[in-house]
Amino acid sequence: MTDESAQPQRNGTLRPTLEAVAELAGVSRATVSRVVNGGTGVRATLRDRVQRAVEELGYVPNQAARTLVTRRNDAVAVVVAEPESRVFSDPFFAQQLRGIGKELSAADSQLVLLLVEDSGDYQRVGRYLAGGHVDGALLFSLHQDDPLPAMAHRVGLPTVIGGRPWAATDRDQLYVDTDNRGGARLAVGHLAALGRRCIATITGPLDQTSAADRLDGYRDILPDGDPQLIAESDFTQEGGGRAMAELLARRPDLDAVFAASDLMASAALRVLREHGRRVPQDVAVVGFDDLESVAAWTDPPLTTVRQDIEDMGRLMARLLLRRLSHDGGADAARHSPASVITPTRLVVRATA
Amino acid sequence: MTDESAQPQRNGTLRPTLEAVAELAGVSRATVSRVVNGGTGVRATLRDRVQRAVEELGYVPNQAARTLVTRRNDAVAVVVAEPESRVFSDPFFAQQLRGIGKELSAADSQLVLLLVEDSGDYQRVGRYLAGGHVDGALLFSLHQDDPLPAMAHRVGLPTVIGGRPWAATDRDQLYVDTDNRGGARLAVGHLAALGRRCIATITGPLDQTSAADRLDGYRDILPDGDPQLIAESDFTQEGGGRAMAELLARRPDLDAVFAASDLMASAALRVLREHGRRVPQDVAVVGFDDLESVAAWTDPPLTTVRQDIEDMGRLMARLLLRRLSHDGGADAARHSPASVITPTRLVVRATA
DNA sequence: TCCATGACAGAGAGCGCTCTCACACGCTCT
DNA sequence: AGAGCGTGTGAGAGCGCTCTCTGTCATGGA
């Protein structure tokens, strides 16, 4: 019927436009637009007529056209920098993503996932962020000199960072982080309270703030500890196993280990067993993360520090959305949200 | 300098447009556009001049405007339906996503992740897919009566499905699946070859083709097996443990178990130990998936069926991109890609 | 009775980009 | 010398939508 004023579609059929709906309903484009966007200020009879036309034609607004004029995308980018490929296969991140997804979809925003595999990708991602595809960005697993926050700031894109960044590029750079230091204190304090005298730790990569903060927590409790009791590792099982073996070689007398991730703790458990140590009788072990598929399933079940990962993701999304909403307002600074540190708690199972 | 012909930006600064670049370079919009899109057919001197202007202004094309006229988004949706919240925290999916991300970014396409949490989300996602935000979609973890493939087909959006769908809505609906049946045959065949006589299986939820296919593979090897040896479960550790206990109660004489996922196998291992069975001496166990963080770290290390998960993701993306590229061509059908079944292989460790 | 008022509806100007078309120019071929 | 050609470049028409501005009509008060 209204063959003109409709856009060609991939499969050859025509996709209806505002124009087509307007024609069918016998009104102007403006009126259809009003109805589609809430329908206020349109008489009921007309509104119904338009709605029927929309229905009949199966009209769906073209987002590109809309974005072009409104400058809103209703989309948020999630950028994951993981040159080492590790971060992403980690259930940790998946859970955060879930929280983010829930929160964004509640706000009718889309989640655009950008993966940075190698350094060449930074350019691509930077272009994307600058290209106005998204209203804001959530940045993950940044390294010490990550260029992304600065890029985003340059193009004026609101961002929230997952995990405490090393340095704030921007006075009011928002971030959400776990209380890594407090959690580590909880873990090490627990070991000390059990009467353990020689408490070692396996750290994550110390160029990440989460790893550094957990080590700081360990030192808070053991300020005069032997540096031999600290083994730097990388949060993975392989690395954790190696670190455990090293610690045993350096200090065979150790009677407790705080591993800064559950994956490392699970590997430590195995290495301890291979070396004839009983857990927890000879050596007590505490992990960090409380990953569902790991902590409760080690043998014996792992005592660990729990963080509500999904909630962190949710929080990040909420922070960003809130910032977007009072964007530019005169009192933006006054009402603007602040960074959040989520609490941790100790989950005592059988290894300590 | 060129204060007009620039778009206002979130943070108050102006974002340069084609027009601004053209003015600065002293050429027309068309020429700038040509340079930005490859630069063919433009004299070198002019091209340089334009490129300098682009640089100086920090010009980035506005994607919405571009999409509006080209009807390409250079973006692909990945839709994950996971009402049960399980699928997503599964490392399985994360790995696939990685493969997809790599392949898409190589093609300069963006990955837009859509999560379907509850049935209300279907509408939102459907609207999004119909709204022309993306050039195609990758659909995951569909249930028997999932409306998404039909929705996508209706609006003419090319799709590739992850895992074999129950029924093809469309003659040439593409999908990528693991050789679940063959993998199961490998596993059960191995157990039989070891001389095991009473081989049980723990299945996934049988309304998913992957679970059903793995059970079929089991039956291929044991066509006359006792139905008592088959316990339906849900791919999770909790479910796997329950199923294992049930099997032991029904058939205490079982001497082998094929668990249709590594998570279930790891739980089975623990339950077997709790019941005083030695693995593999008393009961041999084979899993499925070869998840990095699980299979190699159980005690003893799990014999399992390996599938290249990341590669599956990569394949899906490639299939979709190829379909998009000869979209509409007269010989689309002739050259069009076909669905793919990726091979599996048995990884023998210590449990069988 | 006439004008001020408010509630709707329509006309039309862009948003920033791509792409077709027409034109200009320098060259070769007859 | 003139026609024909190929290569660059510019002008301009949209893509589908939103939003301001203007116009219309019914209502109520002076």
Tab-separated table of C-alpha atoms in Angstrom, chain B:
chain	number	residue	atom	x	y	z
B	1	MET	CA	38.379	28.679	14.596
B	2	THR	CA	35.652	26.733	12.813
B	3	ASP	CA	33.191	27.117	15.593
B	4	GLU	CA	30.187	26.500	13.472
B	5	SER	CA	29.760	23.145	11.807
B	6	ALA	CA	30.706	21.212	14.891
B	7	GLN	CA	28.457	19.265	17.158
B	8	PRO	CA	28.032	20.044	20.823
B	9	GLN	CA	29.476	17.444	23.111
B	10	ARG	CA	28.623	16.157	26.496
B	11	ASN	CA	31.334	18.067	28.245
B	12	GLY	CA	30.583	21.309	26.500
B	13	THR	CA	33.376	21.208	23.937
B	14	LEU	CA	32.544	20.922	20.278
B	15	ARG	CA	32.954	17.804	18.307
B	16	PRO	CA	34.267	18.380	14.816
B	17	THR	CA	32.199	17.337	11.828
B	18	LEU	CA	33.086	16.537	8.252
B	19	GLU	CA	32.137	20.063	7.388
B	20	ALA	CA	34.680	21.493	9.803
B	21	VAL	CA	37.446	19.314	8.438
B	22	ALA	CA	36.506	20.256	4.893
B	23	GLU	CA	36.668	23.916	5.705
B	24	LEU	CA	40.027	23.650	7.425
B	25	ALA	CA	41.478	21.635	4.542
B	26	GLY	CA	39.897	23.886	1.951
B	27	VAL	CA	38.053	21.088	0.171
B	28	SER	CA	34.503	19.824	-0.051
B	29	ARG	CA	32.756	17.459	2.322
B	30	ALA	CA	32.748	14.807	-0.365
B	31	THR	CA	36.512	14.820	-0.597
B	32	VAL	CA	36.953	14.540	3.126
B	33	SER	CA	34.515	11.665	3.150
B	34	ARG	CA	36.504	9.937	0.448
B	35	VAL	CA	39.732	10.328	2.366
B	36	VAL	CA	38.219	9.128	5.600
B	37	ASN	CA	36.815	6.051	3.884
B	38	GLY	CA	39.981	4.800	2.307
B	39	GLY	CA	41.201	7.726	0.336
B	40	THR	CA	41.036	6.158	-3.117
B	41	GLY	CA	40.553	8.498	-5.990
B	42	VAL	CA	41.973	11.525	-4.240
B	43	ARG	CA	45.202	13.204	-5.268
B	44	ALA	CA	48.011	12.657	-2.788
B	45	THR	CA	48.500	16.341	-2.010
B	46	LEU	CA	44.863	16.826	-1.154
B	47	ARG	CA	44.729	13.616	0.776
B	48	ASP	CA	47.587	14.723	2.975
B	49	ARG	CA	46.007	18.068	3.531
B	50	VAL	CA	42.766	16.430	4.627
B	51	GLN	CA	44.550	13.964	6.844
B	52	ARG	CA	46.359	16.762	8.597
B	53	ALA	CA	43.082	18.556	9.172
B	54	VAL	CA	41.523	15.386	10.552
B	55	GLU	CA	44.460	14.996	12.880
B	56	GLU	CA	44.434	18.576	14.009
B	57	LEU	CA	40.750	18.622	14.801
B	58	GLY	CA	40.712	15.113	16.223
B	59	TYR	CA	37.883	14.278	13.904
B	60	VAL	CA	36.018	11.006	14.411
B	61	PRO	CA	33.109	10.135	12.113
B	62	ASN	CA	29.696	10.098	13.700
B	63	GLN	CA	28.543	6.559	13.390
B	64	ALA	CA	24.851	7.306	13.672
B	65	ALA	CA	24.965	9.574	10.666
B	66	ARG	CA	26.946	7.037	8.732
B	67	THR	CA	24.651	4.187	9.631
B	68	LEU	CA	21.648	6.231	8.659
B	69	VAL	CA	22.773	6.345	5.075
B	70	THR	CA	24.789	3.165	4.627
B	71	ARG	CA	22.497	0.907	6.611
B	72	ARG	CA	25.466	-0.873	7.997
B	73	ASN	CA	26.244	-0.902	11.678
B	74	ASP	CA	29.441	-2.884	11.798
B	75	ALA	CA	27.992	-4.401	14.883
B	76	VAL	CA	26.723	-7.860	15.717
B	77	ALA	CA	24.490	-8.830	18.608
B	78	VAL	CA	25.204	-11.772	20.838
B	79	VAL	CA	22.041	-12.849	22.582
B	80	VAL	CA	22.250	-15.068	25.618
B	81	ALA	CA	19.057	-16.465	27.014
B	82	GLU	CA	19.716	-17.610	30.523
B	83	PRO	CA	16.616	-17.468	32.653
B	84	GLU	CA	18.307	-19.894	34.995
B	85	SER	CA	21.330	-17.664	35.419
B	86	ARG	CA	23.574	-20.670	35.029
B	87	VAL	CA	24.790	-20.508	31.503
B	88	PHE	CA	26.552	-17.276	31.907
B	89	SER	CA	28.764	-17.805	34.897
B	90	ASP	CA	29.883	-20.889	33.056
B	91	PRO	CA	33.419	-20.529	31.727
B	92	PHE	CA	32.170	-22.336	28.675
B	93	PHE	CA	30.307	-19.343	27.473
B	94	ALA	CA	33.022	-16.865	28.345
B	95	GLN	CA	35.440	-18.736	26.145
B	96	GLN	CA	33.065	-18.713	23.239
B	97	LEU	CA	32.555	-15.025	23.681
B	98	ARG	CA	36.266	-14.537	23.480
B	99	GLY	CA	36.472	-16.322	20.191
B	100	ILE	CA	33.624	-14.253	18.859
B	101	GLY	CA	35.220	-11.049	20.049
B	102	LYS	CA	38.482	-11.827	18.338
B	103	GLU	CA	36.869	-12.640	15.054
B	104	LEU	CA	34.585	-9.648	15.055
B	105	SER	CA	37.244	-7.168	15.973
B	106	ALA	CA	39.360	-8.512	13.146
B	107	ALA	CA	36.477	-7.567	10.877
B	108	ASP	CA	36.108	-4.202	12.592
B	109	SER	CA	32.732	-5.162	13.907
B	110	GLN	CA	31.458	-4.526	17.368
B	111	LEU	CA	30.055	-7.054	19.751
B	112	VAL	CA	26.808	-6.039	21.386
B	113	LEU	CA	25.870	-8.322	24.228
B	114	LEU	CA	22.201	-8.783	25.033
B	115	LEU	CA	21.241	-10.741	28.099
B	116	VAL	CA	17.809	-12.234	28.462
B	117	GLU	CA	17.135	-12.668	32.151
B	118	ASP	CA	13.426	-13.230	32.248
B	119	SER	CA	10.727	-13.674	29.681
B	120	GLY	CA	9.869	-9.971	29.704
B	121	ASP	CA	13.271	-9.299	28.245
B	122	TYR	CA	12.367	-11.071	25.039
B	123	GLN	CA	10.371	-8.099	23.959
B	124	ARG	CA	13.161	-5.682	24.684
B	125	VAL	CA	15.646	-7.805	22.809
B	126	GLY	CA	13.254	-8.321	19.942
B	127	ARG	CA	12.787	-4.588	19.641
B	128	TYR	CA	16.484	-4.092	19.667
B	129	LEU	CA	17.124	-6.618	16.935
B	130	ALA	CA	14.317	-5.167	14.856
B	131	GLY	CA	15.532	-1.615	15.455
B	132	GLY	CA	18.374	-2.018	13.027
B	133	HIS	CA	21.120	-1.627	15.576
B	134	VAL	CA	23.044	-4.589	14.323
B	135	ASP	CA	23.840	-6.314	11.064
B	136	GLY	CA	23.309	-9.782	12.427
B	137	ALA	CA	22.923	-11.822	15.570
B	138	LEU	CA	24.483	-14.771	17.327
B	139	LEU	CA	21.956	-16.658	19.433
B	140	PHE	CA	22.902	-18.767	22.416
B	141	SER	CA	21.481	-21.398	24.689
B	142	LEU	CA	18.047	-21.566	23.209
B	143	HIS	CA	15.340	-23.584	24.775
B	144	GLN	CA	12.971	-25.788	22.978
B	145	ASP	CA	10.442	-23.108	22.178
B	146	ASP	CA	12.620	-20.043	22.094
B	147	PRO	CA	10.957	-17.228	20.131
B	148	LEU	CA	14.188	-15.483	19.156
B	149	PRO	CA	15.089	-17.276	15.931
B	150	ALA	CA	11.615	-16.675	14.588
B	151	MET	CA	11.727	-13.024	15.607
B	152	ALA	CA	15.029	-12.516	13.876
B	153	HIS	CA	13.834	-14.299	10.789
B	154	ARG	CA	10.729	-12.170	10.611
B	155	VAL	CA	12.705	-8.943	10.494
B	156	GLY	CA	15.192	-10.442	8.088
B	157	LEU	CA	18.147	-10.353	10.421
B	158	PRO	CA	20.841	-12.897	9.586
B	159	THR	CA	21.580	-15.159	12.525
B	160	VAL	CA	23.823	-17.986	13.555
B	161	ILE	CA	22.845	-20.182	16.461
B	162	GLY	CA	25.263	-21.602	19.000
B	163	GLY	CA	24.417	-25.243	19.436
B	164	ARG	CA	22.054	-27.259	17.320
B	165	PRO	CA	18.520	-25.869	17.572
B	166	TRP	CA	15.639	-28.253	18.125
B	167	ALA	CA	13.918	-27.320	14.929
B	168	ALA	CA	14.978	-25.126	12.080
B	169	THR	CA	12.638	-22.172	11.755
B	170	ASP	CA	14.228	-21.436	8.490
B	171	ARG	CA	15.510	-23.727	5.835
B	172	ASP	CA	18.989	-22.364	5.902
B	173	GLN	CA	19.288	-21.458	9.552
B	174	LEU	CA	22.971	-21.627	10.353
B	175	TYR	CA	24.372	-23.072	13.527
B	176	VAL	CA	27.634	-24.221	15.028
B	177	ASP	CA	27.696	-27.156	17.368
B	178	THR	CA	30.155	-29.503	18.965
B	179	ASP	CA	29.983	-33.108	17.949
B	180	ASN	CA	28.231	-33.947	21.183
B	181	ARG	CA	27.122	-37.368	20.107
B	182	GLY	CA	30.510	-38.349	18.748
B	183	GLY	CA	32.210	-37.019	21.867
B	184	ALA	CA	29.962	-39.069	24.082
B	185	ARG	CA	30.695	-42.140	21.993
B	186	LEU	CA	34.396	-41.466	22.476
B	187	ALA	CA	33.955	-41.270	26.235
B	188	VAL	CA	31.741	-44.308	26.658
B	189	GLY	CA	33.711	-46.297	24.119
B	190	HIS	CA	36.841	-45.603	26.145
B	191	LEU	CA	35.170	-46.845	29.307
B	192	ALA	CA	33.983	-49.984	27.536
B	193	ALA	CA	37.439	-50.570	26.109
B	194	LEU	CA	38.805	-50.459	29.652
B	195	GLY	CA	36.621	-53.465	30.364
B	196	ARG	CA	34.006	-51.658	32.395
B	197	ARG	CA	30.762	-53.584	32.401
B	198	CYS	CA	28.365	-51.368	34.278
B	199	ILE	CA	28.644	-47.883	32.826
B	200	ALA	CA	26.319	-45.193	34.149
B	201	THR	CA	25.762	-41.689	32.802
B	202	ILE	CA	24.781	-38.366	34.299
B	203	THR	CA	23.062	-36.256	31.661
B	204	GLY	CA	22.402	-32.564	31.290
B	205	PRO	CA	18.886	-31.155	31.077
B	206	LEU	CA	17.344	-33.131	28.256
B	207	ASP	CA	15.474	-30.187	26.818
B	208	GLN	CA	18.807	-28.964	25.520
B	209	THR	CA	20.055	-30.601	22.376
B	210	SER	CA	23.604	-30.803	23.686
B	211	ALA	CA	22.449	-32.933	26.606
B	212	ALA	CA	20.162	-35.041	24.474
B	213	ASP	CA	22.873	-35.620	21.883
B	214	ARG	CA	25.373	-36.709	24.513
B	215	LEU	CA	22.884	-39.194	25.856
B	216	ASP	CA	22.325	-40.480	22.336
B	217	GLY	CA	26.063	-41.034	22.025
B	218	TYR	CA	26.014	-43.037	25.237
B	219	ARG	CA	23.186	-45.167	23.885
B	220	ASP	CA	24.983	-45.673	20.616
B	221	ILE	CA	27.629	-47.623	22.522
B	222	LEU	CA	25.262	-49.214	25.021
B	223	PRO	CA	22.032	-49.808	23.151
B	224	ASP	CA	20.821	-52.359	25.648
B	225	GLY	CA	21.836	-50.527	28.807
B	226	ASP	CA	19.819	-50.551	31.971
B	227	PRO	CA	17.739	-47.341	32.188
B	228	GLN	CA	18.588	-47.341	35.878
B	229	LEU	CA	22.083	-46.339	34.845
B	230	ILE	CA	20.882	-43.063	33.382
B	231	ALA	CA	20.371	-40.127	35.725
B	232	GLU	CA	19.114	-36.843	34.312
B	233	SER	CA	20.731	-33.791	35.824
B	234	ASP	CA	21.473	-30.173	34.926
B	235	PHE	CA	25.167	-29.697	34.115
B	236	THR	CA	25.906	-28.140	37.524
B	237	GLN	CA	28.020	-29.414	40.389
B	238	GLU	CA	25.118	-29.572	42.791
B	239	GLY	CA	23.004	-31.524	40.349
B	240	GLY	CA	25.876	-33.789	39.403
B	241	GLY	CA	26.545	-34.706	42.992
B	242	ARG	CA	22.903	-35.541	43.598
B	243	ALA	CA	22.728	-37.637	40.452
B	244	MET	CA	25.849	-39.558	41.405
B	245	ALA	CA	24.439	-40.378	44.827
B	246	GLU	CA	21.241	-41.536	43.209
B	247	LEU	CA	23.064	-43.766	40.767
B	248	LEU	CA	25.056	-45.353	43.598
B	249	ALA	CA	21.846	-46.063	45.422
B	250	ARG	CA	20.215	-47.617	42.369
B	251	ARG	CA	23.174	-49.595	41.096
B	252	PRO	CA	25.884	-49.987	43.771
B	253	ASP	CA	27.712	-52.272	41.379
B	254	LEU	CA	28.453	-49.586	38.778
B	255	ASP	CA	32.085	-49.437	37.728
B	256	ALA	CA	32.122	-46.413	35.456
B	257	VAL	CA	30.382	-43.061	34.979
B	258	PHE	CA	30.186	-40.789	31.999
B	259	ALA	CA	29.211	-37.325	33.244
B	260	ALA	CA	28.031	-34.992	30.507
B	261	SER	CA	29.932	-32.018	31.923
B	262	ASP	CA	33.175	-31.496	33.804
B	263	LEU	CA	31.384	-29.736	36.617
B	264	MET	CA	29.134	-32.740	37.155
B	265	ALA	CA	32.121	-35.066	36.868
B	266	SER	CA	34.032	-33.164	39.534
B	267	ALA	CA	31.075	-33.466	41.889
B	268	ALA	CA	30.724	-37.132	41.036
B	269	LEU	CA	34.356	-37.651	41.985
B	270	ARG	CA	33.733	-36.239	45.395
B	271	VAL	CA	30.548	-38.228	45.979
B	272	LEU	CA	32.295	-41.422	44.914
B	273	ARG	CA	35.061	-40.769	47.389
B	274	GLU	CA	32.551	-40.074	50.121
B	275	HIS	CA	31.003	-43.452	49.383
B	276	GLY	CA	34.342	-45.156	49.704
B	277	ARG	CA	34.853	-45.816	46.018
B	278	ARG	CA	38.337	-45.392	44.612
B	279	VAL	CA	38.726	-43.626	41.279
B	280	PRO	CA	39.659	-45.066	38.876
B	281	GLN	CA	40.191	-48.479	40.473
B	282	ASP	CA	36.601	-49.070	41.584
B	283	VAL	CA	34.826	-46.589	39.369
B	284	ALA	CA	36.196	-44.922	36.260
B	285	VAL	CA	34.948	-41.415	35.432
B	286	VAL	CA	34.920	-39.426	32.208
B	287	GLY	CA	33.686	-35.845	31.900
B	288	PHE	CA	32.885	-33.546	29.004
B	289	ASP	CA	34.142	-30.035	28.132
B	290	ASP	CA	37.730	-30.028	29.384
B	291	LEU	CA	37.317	-26.787	31.224
B	292	GLU	CA	40.695	-25.341	32.026
B	293	SER	CA	40.000	-24.449	35.590
B	294	VAL	CA	38.290	-27.723	36.427
B	295	ALA	CA	39.340	-30.801	34.529
B	296	ALA	CA	43.081	-30.640	35.103
B	297	TRP	CA	42.625	-29.731	38.747
B	298	THR	CA	40.353	-32.387	40.089
B	299	ASP	CA	41.817	-35.139	42.196
B	300	PRO	CA	42.711	-37.272	40.391
B	301	PRO	CA	42.876	-35.203	37.190
B	302	LEU	CA	39.828	-35.801	35.063
B	303	THR	CA	39.725	-37.786	31.859
B	304	THR	CA	37.350	-35.866	29.662
B	305	VAL	CA	36.142	-35.009	26.189
B	306	ARG	CA	37.673	-31.854	24.827
B	307	GLN	CA	35.942	-29.412	22.572
B	308	ASP	CA	37.570	-26.297	21.278
B	309	ILE	CA	35.194	-23.794	22.713
B	310	GLU	CA	36.909	-20.638	21.654
B	311	ASP	CA	37.086	-21.957	18.158
B	312	MET	CA	33.352	-22.527	18.134
B	313	GLY	CA	32.821	-18.892	18.927
B	314	ARG	CA	35.224	-17.886	16.261
B	315	LEU	CA	33.474	-20.088	13.759
B	316	MET	CA	30.079	-18.656	14.570
B	317	ALA	CA	31.311	-15.142	14.030
B	318	ARG	CA	32.986	-16.088	10.800
B	319	LEU	CA	29.872	-17.769	9.494
B	320	LEU	CA	27.764	-14.727	10.239
B	321	LEU	CA	30.249	-12.307	8.728
B	322	ARG	CA	30.466	-14.358	5.590
B	323	ARG	CA	26.717	-14.431	5.266
B	324	LEU	CA	26.577	-10.688	5.765
B	325	SER	CA	29.141	-10.117	3.099
B	326	HIS	CA	27.360	-11.856	0.268
B	327	ASP	CA	24.113	-10.681	1.416
B	328	GLY	CA	21.615	-10.254	-1.329
B	329	GLY	CA	24.006	-11.298	-4.037
B	330	ALA	CA	22.380	-13.188	-6.867
B	331	ASP	CA	24.370	-16.273	-6.033
B	332	ALA	CA	23.915	-15.946	-2.297
B	333	ALA	CA	22.512	-19.413	-2.035
B	334	ARG	CA	25.259	-21.030	-4.032
B	335	HIS	CA	28.134	-19.529	-2.080
B	336	SER	CA	26.433	-19.352	1.243
B	337	PRO	CA	28.175	-20.979	4.171
B	338	ALA	CA	26.802	-24.063	5.859
B	339	SER	CA	26.432	-25.075	9.469
B	340	VAL	CA	29.441	-26.565	11.171
B	341	ILE	CA	29.922	-29.375	13.661
B	342	THR	CA	33.271	-29.088	15.427
B	343	PRO	CA	35.120	-32.243	16.390
B	344	THR	CA	35.861	-33.506	19.876
B	345	ARG	CA	38.671	-35.612	21.217
B	346	LEU	CA	39.289	-37.639	24.320
B	347	VAL	CA	41.827	-36.293	26.801
B	348	VAL	CA	42.965	-39.184	28.961
B	349	ARG	CA	44.147	-38.164	32.403
B	350	ALA	CA	43.805	-40.222	35.551
B	351	THR	CA	40.139	-40.956	36.199
B	352	ALA	CA	39.676	-43.450	33.374
